[in-house]
Amino acid sequence: MKGIYNRSATVLAVFILVNGLAFAFKGFLQGHGVDIGLLLVANLILFLLGLAGFFILMRGLRSSNTQAFLRSVYASLLLKLFVIIIALSLYLFINKGKINRPALFTSLALYIVYMVIEIRQLMKITSKKTDA
């Protein structure tokens, strides 16, 4: 169980780093049209989704049943999909359809970063398992 918390510490470090960089370069980002509020909220949502997805997948990996692992993969994917769709719908509703594209594309890049971290951590765990 200790390894799980060490691996989630990596995601926490990325979350803190992104927030720190957003505040440090606030003027630069706002000068380039990035909505800092959207960026920070997106970072928080992606951080929480990354942790939730990682723990769901870890629970599936502990099972000896392959179907249980596949269900955890689908559950993680659907959780992320629905939460992001709901968050994006709320954002569009609140802003009356106006999209801050720089912040939205930066959030997409953050999603990719969190996804890569999650996949790398799972690959490290599965490479250490003898029955994987």
GROMACS .gro file of C-alpha atoms in nm:
model
  132
    1MET     CA    1   0.000   0.000   0.000
    2LYS     CA    2   0.294   0.231   0.064
    3GLY     CA    3   0.387   0.222  -0.307
    4ILE     CA    4   0.042   0.350  -0.403
    5TYR     CA    5   0.087   0.660  -0.191
    6ASN     CA    6   0.437   0.718  -0.330
    7ARG     CA    7   0.295   0.700  -0.681
    8SER     CA    8   0.009   0.936  -0.598
    9ALA     CA    9   0.270   1.177  -0.460
   10THR     CA   10   0.395   1.220  -0.818
   11VAL     CA   11   0.051   1.335  -0.927
   12LEU     CA   12   0.033   1.568  -0.626
   13ALA     CA   13   0.372   1.714  -0.719
   14VAL     CA   14   0.251   1.786  -1.073
   15PHE     CA   15  -0.064   1.947  -0.935
   16ILE     CA   16   0.136   2.172  -0.704
   17LEU     CA   17   0.388   2.253  -0.978
   18VAL     CA   18   0.118   2.354  -1.226
   19ASN     CA   19  -0.057   2.571  -0.967
   20GLY     CA   20   0.273   2.732  -0.870
   21LEU     CA   21   0.363   2.802  -1.231
   22ALA     CA   22   0.015   2.943  -1.297
   23PHE     CA   23   0.053   3.188  -1.010
   24ALA     CA   24   0.417   3.269  -1.091
   25PHE     CA   25   0.341   3.344  -1.457
   26LYS     CA   26  -0.005   3.489  -1.400
   27GLY     CA   27   0.071   3.814  -1.577
   28PHE     CA   28   0.230   3.640  -1.874
   29LEU     CA   29  -0.057   3.394  -1.908
   30GLN     CA   30  -0.323   3.662  -1.880
   31GLY     CA   31  -0.132   3.869  -2.135
   32HIS     CA   32  -0.167   3.578  -2.377
   33GLY     CA   33  -0.541   3.548  -2.308
   34VAL     CA   34  -0.537   3.248  -2.071
   35ASP     CA   35  -0.815   3.244  -1.812
   36ILE     CA   36  -0.627   3.155  -1.492
   37GLY     CA   37  -0.946   3.056  -1.308
   38LEU     CA   38  -1.039   2.800  -1.573
   39LEU     CA   39  -0.685   2.667  -1.577
   40LEU     CA   40  -0.675   2.619  -1.198
   41VAL     CA   41  -1.019   2.457  -1.184
   42ALA     CA   42  -0.929   2.227  -1.474
   43ASN     CA   43  -0.605   2.133  -1.298
   44LEU     CA   44  -0.796   2.049  -0.980
   45ILE     CA   45  -1.053   1.839  -1.167
   46LEU     CA   46  -0.782   1.654  -1.361
   47PHE     CA   47  -0.582   1.594  -1.043
   48LEU     CA   48  -0.883   1.444  -0.865
   49LEU     CA   49  -0.978   1.238  -1.171
   50GLY     CA   50  -0.622   1.113  -1.203
   51LEU     CA   51  -0.617   0.999  -0.841
   52ALA     CA   52  -0.961   0.840  -0.863
   53GLY     CA   53  -0.874   0.663  -1.188
   54PHE     CA   54  -0.545   0.539  -1.046
   55PHE     CA   55  -0.710   0.393  -0.736
   56ILE     CA   56  -0.984   0.229  -0.946
   57LEU     CA   57  -0.721   0.072  -1.171
   58MET     CA   58  -0.512  -0.040  -0.873
   59ARG     CA   59  -0.815  -0.216  -0.727
   60GLY     CA   60  -0.862  -0.393  -1.061
   61LEU     CA   61  -0.495  -0.493  -1.074
   62ARG     CA   62  -0.517  -0.658  -0.732
   63SER     CA   63  -0.786  -0.891  -0.859
   64SER     CA   64  -0.681  -1.222  -1.008
   65ASN     CA   65  -0.975  -1.202  -1.248
   66THR     CA   66  -0.891  -1.041  -1.584
   67GLN     CA   67  -1.252  -0.928  -1.626
   68ALA     CA   68  -1.229  -0.732  -1.301
   69PHE     CA   69  -0.927  -0.545  -1.435
   70LEU     CA   70  -1.105  -0.469  -1.763
   71ARG     CA   71  -1.408  -0.342  -1.571
   72SER     CA   72  -1.181  -0.112  -1.372
   73VAL     CA   73  -1.030   0.024  -1.695
   74TYR     CA   74  -1.376   0.095  -1.835
   75ALA     CA   75  -1.495   0.243  -1.505
   76SER     CA   76  -1.197   0.477  -1.492
   77LEU     CA   77  -1.247   0.581  -1.854
   78LEU     CA   78  -1.619   0.644  -1.811
   79LEU     CA   79  -1.567   0.836  -1.487
   80LYS     CA   80  -1.321   1.069  -1.658
   81LEU     CA   81  -1.537   1.105  -1.968
   82PHE     CA   82  -1.855   1.196  -1.782
   83VAL     CA   83  -1.691   1.430  -1.532
   84ILE     CA   84  -1.509   1.618  -1.809
   85ILE     CA   85  -1.828   1.644  -2.018
   86ILE     CA   86  -2.020   1.776  -1.717
   87ALA     CA   87  -1.744   2.024  -1.628
   88LEU     CA   88  -1.720   2.148  -1.987
   89SER     CA   89  -2.100   2.182  -2.010
   90LEU     CA   90  -2.106   2.382  -1.686
   91TYR     CA   91  -1.824   2.603  -1.815
   92LEU     CA   92  -2.010   2.670  -2.141
   93PHE     CA   93  -2.336   2.735  -1.956
   94ILE     CA   94  -2.177   2.977  -1.708
   95ASN     CA   95  -1.987   3.166  -1.980
   96LYS     CA   96  -2.286   3.164  -2.219
   97GLY     CA   97  -2.100   2.969  -2.487
   98LYS     CA   98  -1.784   3.182  -2.488
   99ILE     CA   99  -1.475   2.963  -2.488
  100ASN     CA  100  -1.132   3.066  -2.367
  101ARG     CA  101  -0.935   2.861  -2.618
  102PRO     CA  102  -0.585   2.912  -2.473
  103ALA     CA  103  -0.698   2.788  -2.130
  104LEU     CA  104  -0.897   2.504  -2.285
  105PHE     CA  105  -0.600   2.383  -2.492
  106THR     CA  106  -0.369   2.418  -2.191
  107SER     CA  107  -0.618   2.207  -1.994
  108LEU     CA  108  -0.607   1.947  -2.272
  109ALA     CA  109  -0.227   1.940  -2.242
  110LEU     CA  110  -0.264   1.894  -1.866
  111TYR     CA  111  -0.499   1.601  -1.927
  112ILE     CA  112  -0.233   1.439  -2.143
  113VAL     CA  113   0.031   1.498  -1.874
  114TYR     CA  114  -0.185   1.339  -1.603
  115MET     CA  115  -0.272   1.049  -1.834
  116VAL     CA  116   0.094   0.981  -1.915
  117ILE     CA  117   0.184   0.985  -1.545
  118GLU     CA  118  -0.099   0.743  -1.464
  119ILE     CA  119   0.000   0.504  -1.744
  120ARG     CA  120   0.370   0.512  -1.652
  121GLN     CA  121   0.290   0.439  -1.289
  122LEU     CA  122   0.066   0.147  -1.381
  123MET     CA  123   0.329   0.010  -1.619
  124LYS     CA  124   0.588   0.019  -1.340
  125ILE     CA  125   0.352  -0.163  -1.107
  126THR     CA  126   0.259  -0.429  -1.362
  127SER     CA  127   0.621  -0.488  -1.460
  128LYS     CA  128   0.696  -0.576  -1.095
  129LYS     CA  129   0.400  -0.815  -1.069
  130THR     CA  130   0.497  -1.173  -1.148
  131ASP     CA  131   0.151  -1.281  -1.262
  132ALA     CA  132   0.073  -0.977  -1.481
   0.00000   0.00000   0.00000
